PDB file of C-alpha atoms in Angstrom:
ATOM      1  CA  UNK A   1      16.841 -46.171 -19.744  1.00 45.00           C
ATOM      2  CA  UNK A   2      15.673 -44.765 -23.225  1.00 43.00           C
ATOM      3  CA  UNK A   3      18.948 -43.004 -23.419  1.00 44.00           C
ATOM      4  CA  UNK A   4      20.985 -46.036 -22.479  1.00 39.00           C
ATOM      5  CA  UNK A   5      19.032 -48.581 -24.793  1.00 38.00           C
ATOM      6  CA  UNK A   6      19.811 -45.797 -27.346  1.00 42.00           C
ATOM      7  CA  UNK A   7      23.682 -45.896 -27.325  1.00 42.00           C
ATOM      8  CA  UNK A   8      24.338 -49.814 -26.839  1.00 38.00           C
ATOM      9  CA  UNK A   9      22.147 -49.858 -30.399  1.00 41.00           C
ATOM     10  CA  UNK A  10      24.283 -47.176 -31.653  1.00 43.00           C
ATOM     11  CA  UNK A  11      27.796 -49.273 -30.004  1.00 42.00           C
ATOM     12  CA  UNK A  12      25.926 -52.600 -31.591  1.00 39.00           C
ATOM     13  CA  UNK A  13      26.160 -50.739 -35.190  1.00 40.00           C
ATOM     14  CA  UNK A  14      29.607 -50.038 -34.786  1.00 42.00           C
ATOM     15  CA  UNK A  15      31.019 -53.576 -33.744  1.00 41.00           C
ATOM     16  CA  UNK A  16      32.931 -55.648 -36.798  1.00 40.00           C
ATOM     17  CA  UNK A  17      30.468 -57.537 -38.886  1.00 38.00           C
ATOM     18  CA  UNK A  18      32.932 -61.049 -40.695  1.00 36.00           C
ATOM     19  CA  UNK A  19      33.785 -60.791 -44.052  1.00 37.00           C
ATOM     20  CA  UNK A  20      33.350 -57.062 -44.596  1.00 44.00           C
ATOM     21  CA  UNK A  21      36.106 -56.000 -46.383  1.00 50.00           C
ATOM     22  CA  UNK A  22      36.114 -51.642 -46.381  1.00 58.00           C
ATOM     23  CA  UNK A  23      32.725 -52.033 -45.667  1.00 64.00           C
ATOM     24  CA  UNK A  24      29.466 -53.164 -46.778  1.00 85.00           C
ATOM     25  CA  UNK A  25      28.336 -49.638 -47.111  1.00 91.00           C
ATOM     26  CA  UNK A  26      31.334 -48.434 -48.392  1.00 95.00           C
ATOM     27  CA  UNK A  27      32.066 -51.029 -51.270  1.00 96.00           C
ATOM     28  CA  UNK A  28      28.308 -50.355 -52.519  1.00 97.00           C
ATOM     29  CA  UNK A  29      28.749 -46.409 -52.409  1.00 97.00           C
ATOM     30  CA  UNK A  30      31.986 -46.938 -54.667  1.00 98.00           C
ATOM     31  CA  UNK A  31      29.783 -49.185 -56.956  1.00 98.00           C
ATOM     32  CA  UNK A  32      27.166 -46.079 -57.185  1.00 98.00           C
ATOM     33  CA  UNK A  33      29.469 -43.412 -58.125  1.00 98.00           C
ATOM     34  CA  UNK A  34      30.719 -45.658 -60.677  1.00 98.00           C
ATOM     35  CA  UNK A  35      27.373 -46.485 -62.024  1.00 98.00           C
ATOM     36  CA  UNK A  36      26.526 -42.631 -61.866  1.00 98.00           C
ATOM     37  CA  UNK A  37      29.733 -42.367 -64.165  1.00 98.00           C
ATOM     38  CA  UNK A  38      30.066 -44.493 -66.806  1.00 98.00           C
ATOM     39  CA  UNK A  39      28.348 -43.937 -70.418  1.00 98.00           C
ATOM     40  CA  UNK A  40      24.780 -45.385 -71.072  1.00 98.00           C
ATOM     41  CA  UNK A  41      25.953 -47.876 -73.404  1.00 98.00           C
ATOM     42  CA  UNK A  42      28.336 -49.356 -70.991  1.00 98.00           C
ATOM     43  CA  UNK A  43      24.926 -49.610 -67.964  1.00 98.00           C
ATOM     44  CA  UNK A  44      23.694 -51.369 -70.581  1.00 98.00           C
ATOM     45  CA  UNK A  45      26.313 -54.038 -71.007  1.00 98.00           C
ATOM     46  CA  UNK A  46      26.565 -54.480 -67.850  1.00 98.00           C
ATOM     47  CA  UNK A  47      23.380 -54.797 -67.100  1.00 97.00           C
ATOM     48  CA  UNK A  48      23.104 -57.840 -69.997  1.00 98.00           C
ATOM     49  CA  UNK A  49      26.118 -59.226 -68.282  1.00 98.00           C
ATOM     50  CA  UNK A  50      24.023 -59.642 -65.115  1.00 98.00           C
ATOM     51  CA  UNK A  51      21.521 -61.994 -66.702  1.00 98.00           C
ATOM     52  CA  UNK A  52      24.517 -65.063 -66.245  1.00 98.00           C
ATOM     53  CA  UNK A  53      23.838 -64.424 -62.671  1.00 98.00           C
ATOM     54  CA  UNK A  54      22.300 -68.099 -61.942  1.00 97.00           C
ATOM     55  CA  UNK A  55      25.634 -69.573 -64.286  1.00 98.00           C
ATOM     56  CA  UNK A  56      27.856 -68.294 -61.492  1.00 98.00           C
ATOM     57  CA  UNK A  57      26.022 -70.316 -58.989  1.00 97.00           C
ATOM     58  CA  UNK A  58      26.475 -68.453 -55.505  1.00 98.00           C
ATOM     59  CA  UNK A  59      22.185 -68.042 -54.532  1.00 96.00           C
ATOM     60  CA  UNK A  60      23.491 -67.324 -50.974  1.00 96.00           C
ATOM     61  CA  UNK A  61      25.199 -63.924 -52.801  1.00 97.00           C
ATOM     62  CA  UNK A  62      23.316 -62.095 -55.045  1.00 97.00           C
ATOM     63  CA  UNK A  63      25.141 -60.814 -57.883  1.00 98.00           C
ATOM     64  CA  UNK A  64      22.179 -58.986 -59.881  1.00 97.00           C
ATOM     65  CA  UNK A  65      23.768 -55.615 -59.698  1.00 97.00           C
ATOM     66  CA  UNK A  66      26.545 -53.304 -59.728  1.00 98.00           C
ATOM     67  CA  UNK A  67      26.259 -52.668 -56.590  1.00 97.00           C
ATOM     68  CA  UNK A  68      25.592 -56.890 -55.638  1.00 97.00           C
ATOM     69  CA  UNK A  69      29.210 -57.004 -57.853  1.00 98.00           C
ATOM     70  CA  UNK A  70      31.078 -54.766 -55.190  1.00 98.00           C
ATOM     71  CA  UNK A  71      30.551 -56.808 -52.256  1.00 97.00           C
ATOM     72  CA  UNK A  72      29.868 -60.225 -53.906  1.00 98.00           C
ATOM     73  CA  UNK A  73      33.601 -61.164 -53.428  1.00 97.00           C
ATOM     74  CA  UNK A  74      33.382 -60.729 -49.503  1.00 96.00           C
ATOM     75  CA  UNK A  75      29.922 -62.748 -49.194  1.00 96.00           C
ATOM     76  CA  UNK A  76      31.759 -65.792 -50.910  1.00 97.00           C
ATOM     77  CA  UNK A  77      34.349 -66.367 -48.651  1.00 94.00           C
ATOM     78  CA  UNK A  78      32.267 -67.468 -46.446  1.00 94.00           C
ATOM     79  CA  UNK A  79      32.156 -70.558 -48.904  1.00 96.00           C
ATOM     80  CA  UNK A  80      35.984 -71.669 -47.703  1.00 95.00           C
ATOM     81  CA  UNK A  81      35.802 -74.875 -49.522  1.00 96.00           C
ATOM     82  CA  UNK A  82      35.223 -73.361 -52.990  1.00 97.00           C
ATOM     83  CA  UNK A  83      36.410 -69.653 -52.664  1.00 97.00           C
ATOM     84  CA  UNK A  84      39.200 -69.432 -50.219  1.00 97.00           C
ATOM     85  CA  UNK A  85      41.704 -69.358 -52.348  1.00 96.00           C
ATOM     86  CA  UNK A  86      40.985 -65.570 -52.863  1.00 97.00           C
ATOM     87  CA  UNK A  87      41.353 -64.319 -49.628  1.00 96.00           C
ATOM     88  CA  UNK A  88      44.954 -62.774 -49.943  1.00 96.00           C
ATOM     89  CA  UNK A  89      43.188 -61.167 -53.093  1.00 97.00           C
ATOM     90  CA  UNK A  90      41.679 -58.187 -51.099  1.00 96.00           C
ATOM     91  CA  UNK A  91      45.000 -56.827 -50.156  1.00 95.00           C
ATOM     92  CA  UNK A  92      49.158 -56.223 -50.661  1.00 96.00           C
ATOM     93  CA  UNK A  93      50.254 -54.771 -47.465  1.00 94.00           C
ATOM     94  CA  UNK A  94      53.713 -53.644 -47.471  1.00 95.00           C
ATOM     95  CA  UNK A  95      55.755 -52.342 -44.620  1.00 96.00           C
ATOM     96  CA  UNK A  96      55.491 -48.353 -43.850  1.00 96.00           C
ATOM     97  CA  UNK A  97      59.002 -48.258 -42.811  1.00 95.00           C
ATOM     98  CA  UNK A  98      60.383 -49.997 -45.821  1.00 95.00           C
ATOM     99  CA  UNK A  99      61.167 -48.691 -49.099  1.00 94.00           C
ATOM    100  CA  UNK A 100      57.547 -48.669 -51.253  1.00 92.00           C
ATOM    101  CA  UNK A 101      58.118 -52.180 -53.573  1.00 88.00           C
ATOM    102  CA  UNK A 102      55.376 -52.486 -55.770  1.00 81.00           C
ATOM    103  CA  UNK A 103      56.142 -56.542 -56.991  1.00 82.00           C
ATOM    104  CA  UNK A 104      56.587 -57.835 -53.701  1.00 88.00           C
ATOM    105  CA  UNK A 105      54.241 -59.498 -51.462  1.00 91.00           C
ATOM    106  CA  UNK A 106      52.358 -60.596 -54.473  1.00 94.00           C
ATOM    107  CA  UNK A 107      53.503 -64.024 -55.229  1.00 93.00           C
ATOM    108  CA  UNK A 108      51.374 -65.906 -58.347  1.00 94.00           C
ATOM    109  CA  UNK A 109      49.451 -62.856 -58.554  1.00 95.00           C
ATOM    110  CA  UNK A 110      47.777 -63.325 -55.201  1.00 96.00           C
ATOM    111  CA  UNK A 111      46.901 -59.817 -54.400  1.00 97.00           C
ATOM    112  CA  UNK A 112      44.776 -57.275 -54.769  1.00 97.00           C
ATOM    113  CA  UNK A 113      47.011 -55.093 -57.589  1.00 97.00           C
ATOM    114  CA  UNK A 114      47.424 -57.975 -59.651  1.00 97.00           C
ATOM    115  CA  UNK A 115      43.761 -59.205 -59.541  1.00 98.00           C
ATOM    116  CA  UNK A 116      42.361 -55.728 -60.381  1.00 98.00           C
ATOM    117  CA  UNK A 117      44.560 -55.602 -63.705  1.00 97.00           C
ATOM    118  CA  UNK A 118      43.403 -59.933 -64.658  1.00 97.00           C
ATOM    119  CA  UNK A 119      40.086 -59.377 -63.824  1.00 98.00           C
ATOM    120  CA  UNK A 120      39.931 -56.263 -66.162  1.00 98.00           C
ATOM    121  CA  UNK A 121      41.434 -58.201 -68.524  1.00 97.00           C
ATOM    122  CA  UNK A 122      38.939 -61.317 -68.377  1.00 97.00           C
ATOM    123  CA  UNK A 123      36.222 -58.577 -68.347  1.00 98.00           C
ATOM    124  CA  UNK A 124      37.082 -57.108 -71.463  1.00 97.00           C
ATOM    125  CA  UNK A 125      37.592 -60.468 -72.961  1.00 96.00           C
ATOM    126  CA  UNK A 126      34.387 -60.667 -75.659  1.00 96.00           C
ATOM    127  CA  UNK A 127      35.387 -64.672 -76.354  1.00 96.00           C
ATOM    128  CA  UNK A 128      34.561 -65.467 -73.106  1.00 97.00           C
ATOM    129  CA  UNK A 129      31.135 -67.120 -71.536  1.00 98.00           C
ATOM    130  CA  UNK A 130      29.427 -64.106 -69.711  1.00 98.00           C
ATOM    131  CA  UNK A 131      29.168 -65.835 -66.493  1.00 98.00           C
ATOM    132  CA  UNK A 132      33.090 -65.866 -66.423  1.00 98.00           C
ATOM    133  CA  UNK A 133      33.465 -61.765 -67.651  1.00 98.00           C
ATOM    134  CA  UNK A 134      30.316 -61.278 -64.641  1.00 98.00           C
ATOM    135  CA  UNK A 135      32.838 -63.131 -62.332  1.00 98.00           C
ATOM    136  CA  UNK A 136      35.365 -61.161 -63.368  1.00 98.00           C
ATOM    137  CA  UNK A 137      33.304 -58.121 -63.078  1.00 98.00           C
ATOM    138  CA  UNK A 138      32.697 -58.556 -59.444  1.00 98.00           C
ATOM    139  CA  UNK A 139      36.178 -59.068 -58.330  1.00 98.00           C
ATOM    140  CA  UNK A 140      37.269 -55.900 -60.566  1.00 98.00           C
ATOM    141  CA  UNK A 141      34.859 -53.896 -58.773  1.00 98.00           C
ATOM    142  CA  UNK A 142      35.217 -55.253 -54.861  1.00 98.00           C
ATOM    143  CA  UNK A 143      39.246 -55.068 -55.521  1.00 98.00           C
ATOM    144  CA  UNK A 144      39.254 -51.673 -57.123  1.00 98.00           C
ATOM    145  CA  UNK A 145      37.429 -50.239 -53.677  1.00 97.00           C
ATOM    146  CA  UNK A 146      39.763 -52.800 -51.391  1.00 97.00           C
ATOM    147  CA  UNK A 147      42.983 -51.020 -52.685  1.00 98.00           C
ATOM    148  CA  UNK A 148      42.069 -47.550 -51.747  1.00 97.00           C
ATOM    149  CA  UNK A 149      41.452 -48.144 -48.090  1.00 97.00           C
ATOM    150  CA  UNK A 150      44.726 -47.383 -46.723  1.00 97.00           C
ATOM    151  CA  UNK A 151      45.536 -50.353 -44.325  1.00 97.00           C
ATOM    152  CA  UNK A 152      44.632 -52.966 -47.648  1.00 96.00           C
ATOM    153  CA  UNK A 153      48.291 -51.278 -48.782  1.00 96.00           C
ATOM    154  CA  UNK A 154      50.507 -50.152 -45.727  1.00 96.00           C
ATOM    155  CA  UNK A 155      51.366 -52.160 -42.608  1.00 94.00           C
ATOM    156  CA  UNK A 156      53.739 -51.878 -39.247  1.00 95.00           C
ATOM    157  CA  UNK A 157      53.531 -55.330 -38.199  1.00 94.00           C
ATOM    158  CA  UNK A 158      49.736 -55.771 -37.237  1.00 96.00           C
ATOM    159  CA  UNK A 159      48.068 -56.931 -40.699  1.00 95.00           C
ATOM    160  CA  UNK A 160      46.856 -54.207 -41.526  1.00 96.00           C
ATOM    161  CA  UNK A 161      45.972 -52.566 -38.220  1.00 96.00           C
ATOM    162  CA  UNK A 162      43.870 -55.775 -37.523  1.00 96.00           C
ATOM    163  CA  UNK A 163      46.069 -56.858 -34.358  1.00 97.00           C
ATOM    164  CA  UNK A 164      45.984 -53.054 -33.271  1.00 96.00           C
ATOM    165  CA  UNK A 165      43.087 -52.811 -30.624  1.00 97.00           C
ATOM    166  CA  UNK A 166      41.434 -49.119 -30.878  1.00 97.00           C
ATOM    167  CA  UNK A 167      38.873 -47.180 -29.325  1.00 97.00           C
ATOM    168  CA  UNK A 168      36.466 -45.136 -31.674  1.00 97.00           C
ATOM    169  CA  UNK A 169      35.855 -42.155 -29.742  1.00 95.00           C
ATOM    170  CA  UNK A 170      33.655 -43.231 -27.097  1.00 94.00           C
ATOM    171  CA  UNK A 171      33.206 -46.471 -28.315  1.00 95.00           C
ATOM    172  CA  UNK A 172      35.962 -49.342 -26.866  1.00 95.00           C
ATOM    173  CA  UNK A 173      37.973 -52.256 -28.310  1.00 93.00           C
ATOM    174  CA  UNK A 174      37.728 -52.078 -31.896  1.00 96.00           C
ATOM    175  CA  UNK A 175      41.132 -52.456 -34.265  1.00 95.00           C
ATOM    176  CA  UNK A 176      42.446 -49.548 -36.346  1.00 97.00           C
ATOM    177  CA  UNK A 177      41.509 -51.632 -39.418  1.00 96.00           C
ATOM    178  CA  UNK A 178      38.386 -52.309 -38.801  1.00 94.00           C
ATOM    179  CA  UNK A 179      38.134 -48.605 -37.916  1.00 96.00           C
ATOM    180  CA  UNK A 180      38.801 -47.208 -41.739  1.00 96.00           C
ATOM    181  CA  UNK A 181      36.840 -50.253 -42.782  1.00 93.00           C
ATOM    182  CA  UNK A 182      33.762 -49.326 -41.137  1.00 93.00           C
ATOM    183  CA  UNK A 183      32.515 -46.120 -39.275  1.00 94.00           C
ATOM    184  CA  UNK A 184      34.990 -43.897 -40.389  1.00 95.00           C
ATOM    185  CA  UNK A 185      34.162 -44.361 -43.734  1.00 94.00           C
ATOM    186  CA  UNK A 186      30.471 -44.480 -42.844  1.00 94.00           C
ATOM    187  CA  UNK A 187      30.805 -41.314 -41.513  1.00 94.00           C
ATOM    188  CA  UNK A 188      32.384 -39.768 -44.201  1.00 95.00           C
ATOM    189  CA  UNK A 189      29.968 -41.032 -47.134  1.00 95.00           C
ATOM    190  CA  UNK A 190      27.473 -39.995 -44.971  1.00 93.00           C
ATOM    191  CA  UNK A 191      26.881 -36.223 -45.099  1.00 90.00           C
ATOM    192  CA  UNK A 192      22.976 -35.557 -46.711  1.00 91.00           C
ATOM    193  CA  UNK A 193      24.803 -31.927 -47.879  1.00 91.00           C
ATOM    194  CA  UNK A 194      27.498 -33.199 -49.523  1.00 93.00           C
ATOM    195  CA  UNK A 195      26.267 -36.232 -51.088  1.00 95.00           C
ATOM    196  CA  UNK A 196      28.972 -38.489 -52.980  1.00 97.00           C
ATOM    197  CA  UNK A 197      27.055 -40.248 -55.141  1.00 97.00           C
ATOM    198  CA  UNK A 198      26.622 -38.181 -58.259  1.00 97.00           C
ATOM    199  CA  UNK A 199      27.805 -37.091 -61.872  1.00 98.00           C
ATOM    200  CA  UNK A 200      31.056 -35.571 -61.968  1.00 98.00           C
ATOM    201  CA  UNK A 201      32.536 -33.028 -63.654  1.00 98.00           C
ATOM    202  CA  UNK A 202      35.234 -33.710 -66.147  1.00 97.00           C
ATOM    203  CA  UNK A 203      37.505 -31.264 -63.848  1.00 98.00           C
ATOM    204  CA  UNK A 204      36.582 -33.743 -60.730  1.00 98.00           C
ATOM    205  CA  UNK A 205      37.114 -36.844 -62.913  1.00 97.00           C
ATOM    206  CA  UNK A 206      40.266 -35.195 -63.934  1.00 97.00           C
ATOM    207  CA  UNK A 207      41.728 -34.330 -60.374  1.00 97.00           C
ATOM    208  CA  UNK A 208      40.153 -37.627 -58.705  1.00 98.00           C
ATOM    209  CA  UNK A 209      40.519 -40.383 -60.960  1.00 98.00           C
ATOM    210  CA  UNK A 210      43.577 -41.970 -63.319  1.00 97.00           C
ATOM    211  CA  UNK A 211      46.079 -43.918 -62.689  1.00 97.00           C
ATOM    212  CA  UNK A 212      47.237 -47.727 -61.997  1.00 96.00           C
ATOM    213  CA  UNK A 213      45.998 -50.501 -59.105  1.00 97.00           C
ATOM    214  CA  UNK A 214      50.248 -50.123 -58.472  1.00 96.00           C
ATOM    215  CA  UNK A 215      49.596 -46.462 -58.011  1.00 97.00           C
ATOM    216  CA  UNK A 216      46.775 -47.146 -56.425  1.00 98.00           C
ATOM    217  CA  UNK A 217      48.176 -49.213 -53.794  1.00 97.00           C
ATOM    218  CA  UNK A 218      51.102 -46.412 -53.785  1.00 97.00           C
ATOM    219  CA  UNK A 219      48.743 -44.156 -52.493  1.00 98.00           C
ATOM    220  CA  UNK A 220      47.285 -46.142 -49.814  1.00 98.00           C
ATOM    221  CA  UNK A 221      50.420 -46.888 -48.512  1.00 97.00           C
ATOM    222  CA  UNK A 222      51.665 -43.218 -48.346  1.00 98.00           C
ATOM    223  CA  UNK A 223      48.234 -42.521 -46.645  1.00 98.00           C
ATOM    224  CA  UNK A 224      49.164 -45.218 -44.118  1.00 97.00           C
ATOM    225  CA  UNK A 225      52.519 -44.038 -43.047  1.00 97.00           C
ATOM    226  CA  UNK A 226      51.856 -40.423 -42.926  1.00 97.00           C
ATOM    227  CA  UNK A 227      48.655 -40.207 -42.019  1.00 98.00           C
ATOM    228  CA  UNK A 228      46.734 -43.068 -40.449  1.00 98.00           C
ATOM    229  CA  UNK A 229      49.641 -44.911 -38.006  1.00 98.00           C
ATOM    230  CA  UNK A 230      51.019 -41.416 -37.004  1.00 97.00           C
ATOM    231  CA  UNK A 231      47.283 -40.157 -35.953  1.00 97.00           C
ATOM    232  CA  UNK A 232      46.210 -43.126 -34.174  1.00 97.00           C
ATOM    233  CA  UNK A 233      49.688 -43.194 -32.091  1.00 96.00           C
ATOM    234  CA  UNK A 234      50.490 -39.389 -31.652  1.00 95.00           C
ATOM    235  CA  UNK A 235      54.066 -39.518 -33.026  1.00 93.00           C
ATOM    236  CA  UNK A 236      55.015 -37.763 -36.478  1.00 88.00           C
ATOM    237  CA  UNK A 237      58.158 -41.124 -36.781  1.00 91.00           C
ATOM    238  CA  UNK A 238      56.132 -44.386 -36.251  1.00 93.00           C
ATOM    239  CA  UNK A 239      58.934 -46.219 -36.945  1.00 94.00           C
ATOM    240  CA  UNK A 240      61.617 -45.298 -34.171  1.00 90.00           C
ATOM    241  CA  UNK A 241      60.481 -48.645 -32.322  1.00 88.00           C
ATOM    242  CA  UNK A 242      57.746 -50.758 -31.604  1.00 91.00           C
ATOM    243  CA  UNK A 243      54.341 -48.888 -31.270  1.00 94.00           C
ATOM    244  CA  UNK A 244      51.984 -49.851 -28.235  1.00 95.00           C
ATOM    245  CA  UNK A 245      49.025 -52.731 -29.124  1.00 95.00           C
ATOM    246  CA  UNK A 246      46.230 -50.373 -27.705  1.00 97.00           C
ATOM    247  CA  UNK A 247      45.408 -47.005 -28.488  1.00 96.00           C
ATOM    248  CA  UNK A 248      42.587 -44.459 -29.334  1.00 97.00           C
ATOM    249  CA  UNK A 249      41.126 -42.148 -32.139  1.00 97.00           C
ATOM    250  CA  UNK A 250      39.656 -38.949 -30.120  1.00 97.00           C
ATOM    251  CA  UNK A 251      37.216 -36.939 -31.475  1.00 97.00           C
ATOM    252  CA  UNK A 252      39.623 -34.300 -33.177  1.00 97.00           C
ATOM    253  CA  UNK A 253      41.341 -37.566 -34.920  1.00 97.00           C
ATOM    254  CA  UNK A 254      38.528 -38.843 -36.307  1.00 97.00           C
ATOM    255  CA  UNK A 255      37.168 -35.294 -37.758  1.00 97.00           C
ATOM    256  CA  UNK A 256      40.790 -35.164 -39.593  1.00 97.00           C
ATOM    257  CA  UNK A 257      40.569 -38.571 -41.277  1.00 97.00           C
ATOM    258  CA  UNK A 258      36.889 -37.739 -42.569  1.00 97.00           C
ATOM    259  CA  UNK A 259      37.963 -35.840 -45.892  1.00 97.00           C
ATOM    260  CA  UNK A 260      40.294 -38.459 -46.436  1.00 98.00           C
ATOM    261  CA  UNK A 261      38.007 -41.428 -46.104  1.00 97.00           C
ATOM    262  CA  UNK A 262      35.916 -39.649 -48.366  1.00 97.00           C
ATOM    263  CA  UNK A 263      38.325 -38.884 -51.167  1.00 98.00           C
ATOM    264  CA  UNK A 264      39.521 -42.443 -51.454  1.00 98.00           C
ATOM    265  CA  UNK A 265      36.050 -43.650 -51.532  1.00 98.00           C
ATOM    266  CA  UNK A 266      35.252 -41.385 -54.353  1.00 98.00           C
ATOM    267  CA  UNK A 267      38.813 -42.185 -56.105  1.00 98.00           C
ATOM    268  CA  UNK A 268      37.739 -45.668 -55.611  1.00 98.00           C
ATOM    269  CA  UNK A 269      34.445 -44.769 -57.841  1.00 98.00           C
ATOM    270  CA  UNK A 270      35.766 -42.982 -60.672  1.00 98.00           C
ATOM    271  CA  UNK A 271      38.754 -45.153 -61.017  1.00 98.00           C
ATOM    272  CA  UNK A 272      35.884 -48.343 -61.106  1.00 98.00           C
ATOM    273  CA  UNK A 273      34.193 -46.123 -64.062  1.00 98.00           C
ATOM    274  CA  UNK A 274      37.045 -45.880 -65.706  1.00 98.00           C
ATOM    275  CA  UNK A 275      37.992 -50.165 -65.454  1.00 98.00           C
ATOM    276  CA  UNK A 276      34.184 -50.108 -66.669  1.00 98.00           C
ATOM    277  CA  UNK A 277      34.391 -48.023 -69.776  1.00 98.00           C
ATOM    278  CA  UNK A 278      37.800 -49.614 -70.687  1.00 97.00           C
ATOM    279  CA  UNK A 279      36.845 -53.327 -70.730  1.00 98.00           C
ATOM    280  CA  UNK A 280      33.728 -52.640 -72.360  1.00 97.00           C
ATOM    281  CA  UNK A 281      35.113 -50.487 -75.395  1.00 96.00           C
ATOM    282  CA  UNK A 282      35.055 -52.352 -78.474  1.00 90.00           C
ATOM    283  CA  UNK A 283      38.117 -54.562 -79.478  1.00 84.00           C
ATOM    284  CA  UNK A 284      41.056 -56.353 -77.088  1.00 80.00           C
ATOM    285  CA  UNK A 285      42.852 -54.585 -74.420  1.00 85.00           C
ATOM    286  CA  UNK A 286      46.291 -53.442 -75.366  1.00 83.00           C
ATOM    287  CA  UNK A 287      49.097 -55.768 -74.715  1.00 81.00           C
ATOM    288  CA  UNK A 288      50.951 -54.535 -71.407  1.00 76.00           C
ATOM    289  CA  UNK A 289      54.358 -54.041 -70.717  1.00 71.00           C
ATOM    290  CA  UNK A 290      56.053 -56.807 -69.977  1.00 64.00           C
ATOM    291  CA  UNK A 291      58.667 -56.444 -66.561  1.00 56.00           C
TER     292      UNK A 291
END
């Protein structure tokens, strides 16, 4: 009985909590490597920043920290009435067996690429009231981790692996999105020995981080079509026809997508550093290219 009470706890902790966009533990991990990373002086800013907390006016969702800031955007939505209208913020899924198109699916802005780059840019706006640059600061964080878990970016039909029911191993009946979401990351934030929550080196910062939210996106969608659809389905072309609605991750699977949860969830951090040290340098952003 002991041993049976034990693993419907441990199937309990796996099931799909609402509104948890990549993960409540995986959002707040990306927030900590970030927070590990960035210069004193910018802590500092941010942590003046946090005093319009009660201007913002969501009690319900705490957003007293960095590490409040990277899930704040997910606890909101439970407000439809006043925040719904972000919801197609957290993602830009694009078709695996299309041609990558990095403007579409983005109409007025509403997705996750475009909201990164305004909400950096209302950050780093000094003429603004703080509690609109803490706003700002929350969905810049929460947005910068949505984009680098692969389904936010690449899609075969099933938004995002949402409508693609999955078993985890031993455990039954999850989806493939909720999958990378949740325990896989877990799992691979997880090790004690390998902790990724640290200081790194300008070699690691160097190798890890850079880039754009487009590229960003880029990458999770390349992840997604050669990695993540033809694991979970056994086929190397997952797009020579329809793929099955069911399937499973085995064991071997799941040990393969580890390093690569991992890397985009410390990508995700050092890239969030990086947003942080930018819109907190003295003086405007520079102008950007116009398309």
């Amino acid at each position: 009985m002991k041993h049976f009470l034990a693993a419907l706890c441990a199937l309990a902790l796996m099931l799909p909590a609402p509104a948890q966009a990549w993960g409540f533990y995986a959002h707040r991990k990306t927030a900590e490597i970030a927070e590990a990373n960035v210069s004193p002086e910018v802590r500092a800013k941010i942590e003046r920043l946090m005093r319009a907390e009660k201007l913002i006016g969501t009690p319900e969702c705490p957003l007293a920290t960095i590490e409040d800031a990277s899930v704040w955007p997910d606890c909101i939505r439970r407000s439809f009435w006043r925040w719904g209208y972000t919801a197609a913020w957290h993602y830009r899924t694009a078709p695996i067996c299309e041609a990558f198109n990095p403007r579409a699916n983005c109409s007025g802005g509403n997705c996750v690429t475009a909201q990164i780059e305004r909400a950096h840019r209302v950050l780093a706006d000094e003429s603004l009231p703080d509690n609109v640059r803490l706003e700002a600061l929350a969905f810049m964080v929460h947005f910068a981790g949505d984009v680098h878990m692969p389904l936010h970016s690449g899609d075969k039909d099933d938004r995002g692996g949402n409508d693609r029911e999955t078993d985890y191993g031993i455990v039954p009946s999850l989806n493939l999105h909720w999958i990378w979401d949740g325990p896989l990351a877990e799992r691979a934030i997880s090790d004690p020995a390998d902790p990724v929550v640290r200081r790194y080196s300008p070699a690691e910062r160097g190798e890890l981080a850079g880039g754009s939210p487009a590229d960003w996106g880029r990458e999770s969608w390349e992840i997604s079509r050669s990695f993540v659809y033809p694991t979970a389905f056994d086929t190397e072309d997952v797009c020579d026809g329809d793929l099955p609605m069911k399937t499973a991750l085995t064991q071997e699977d799941i040990v393969r997508g580890v390093p690569i949860a991992k890397q985009r969830v410390q990508q995700a951090g050092l890239r969030i550093a990086e947003l942080l040290e930018s819109a907190f340098a003295p003086g405007p952003l520079p102008e950007p290219e116009r398309r």
